[in-house]
Amino acid sequence: MNSRFQTKPSRPVSLQPDIAMSAHSDWLSAQEIMRAVSARSISAVSVTEAALARIAQHDSVLNSFTDVTADRARAKARAVDAAVVAGQTAGPLAGVP
């Protein structure tokens, strides 16, 4: 082993669903999330919070994001939920973070 290029071992990342994910949004496809949000069986805010929790939990290991705009994501999720409650069409990816 060349001592010049020593690396520290990375921590394993679990591929199991996190408790932070809502029981209703675990591993749903984008289409399933959109349908559930449109049917009001799950809120866009709860899906967004679950996604932000997973980012916070895993990104220190994965380093997948250069910028997480959590406040913007929450504001957009609240707008989607308000549109759904008002009976408006929220768009083809409504509630998908």
CSV table of C-alpha atoms in Angstrom, one decimal, residues 3-37:
chain,number,residue,atom,x,y,z
A,3,SER,CA,1.3,5.6,2.2
A,4,ARG,CA,1.0,8.8,0.2
A,5,PHE,CA,-2.6,7.9,-0.7
A,6,GLN,CA,-4.1,6.7,2.4
A,7,THR,CA,-7.9,7.2,2.7
A,8,LYS,CA,-10.1,6.7,5.6
A,9,PRO,CA,-12.9,4.1,5.2
A,10,SER,CA,-16.3,5.5,4.5
A,11,ARG,CA,-19.2,4.8,6.7
A,12,PRO,CA,-21.9,2.5,5.3
A,13,VAL,CA,-25.2,4.1,4.4
A,14,SER,CA,-28.3,2.1,5.1
A,15,LEU,CA,-30.7,1.6,2.2
A,16,GLN,CA,-33.5,0.9,4.5
A,17,PRO,CA,-36.4,3.4,4.9
A,18,ASP,CA,-35.8,6.0,7.6
A,19,ILE,CA,-38.2,6.6,10.4
A,20,ALA,CA,-38.2,10.2,9.3
A,21,MET,CA,-40.1,9.2,6.2
A,22,SER,CA,-43.8,9.2,6.6
A,23,ALA,CA,-45.4,5.7,6.5
A,24,HIS,CA,-47.4,7.0,3.5
A,25,SER,CA,-44.5,8.3,1.5
A,26,ASP,CA,-41.9,5.6,2.0
A,27,TRP,CA,-40.3,4.9,-1.4
A,28,LEU,CA,-43.2,6.2,-3.5
A,29,SER,CA,-42.6,7.1,-7.1
A,30,ALA,CA,-43.0,10.7,-8.2
A,31,GLN,CA,-46.3,9.8,-9.8
A,32,GLU,CA,-47.6,8.1,-6.6
A,33,ILE,CA,-46.6,11.1,-4.5
A,34,MET,CA,-48.4,13.5,-6.9
A,35,ARG,CA,-51.5,11.3,-6.8
A,36,ALA,CA,-51.5,11.1,-3.0
A,37,VAL,CA,-51.0,14.8,-2.6
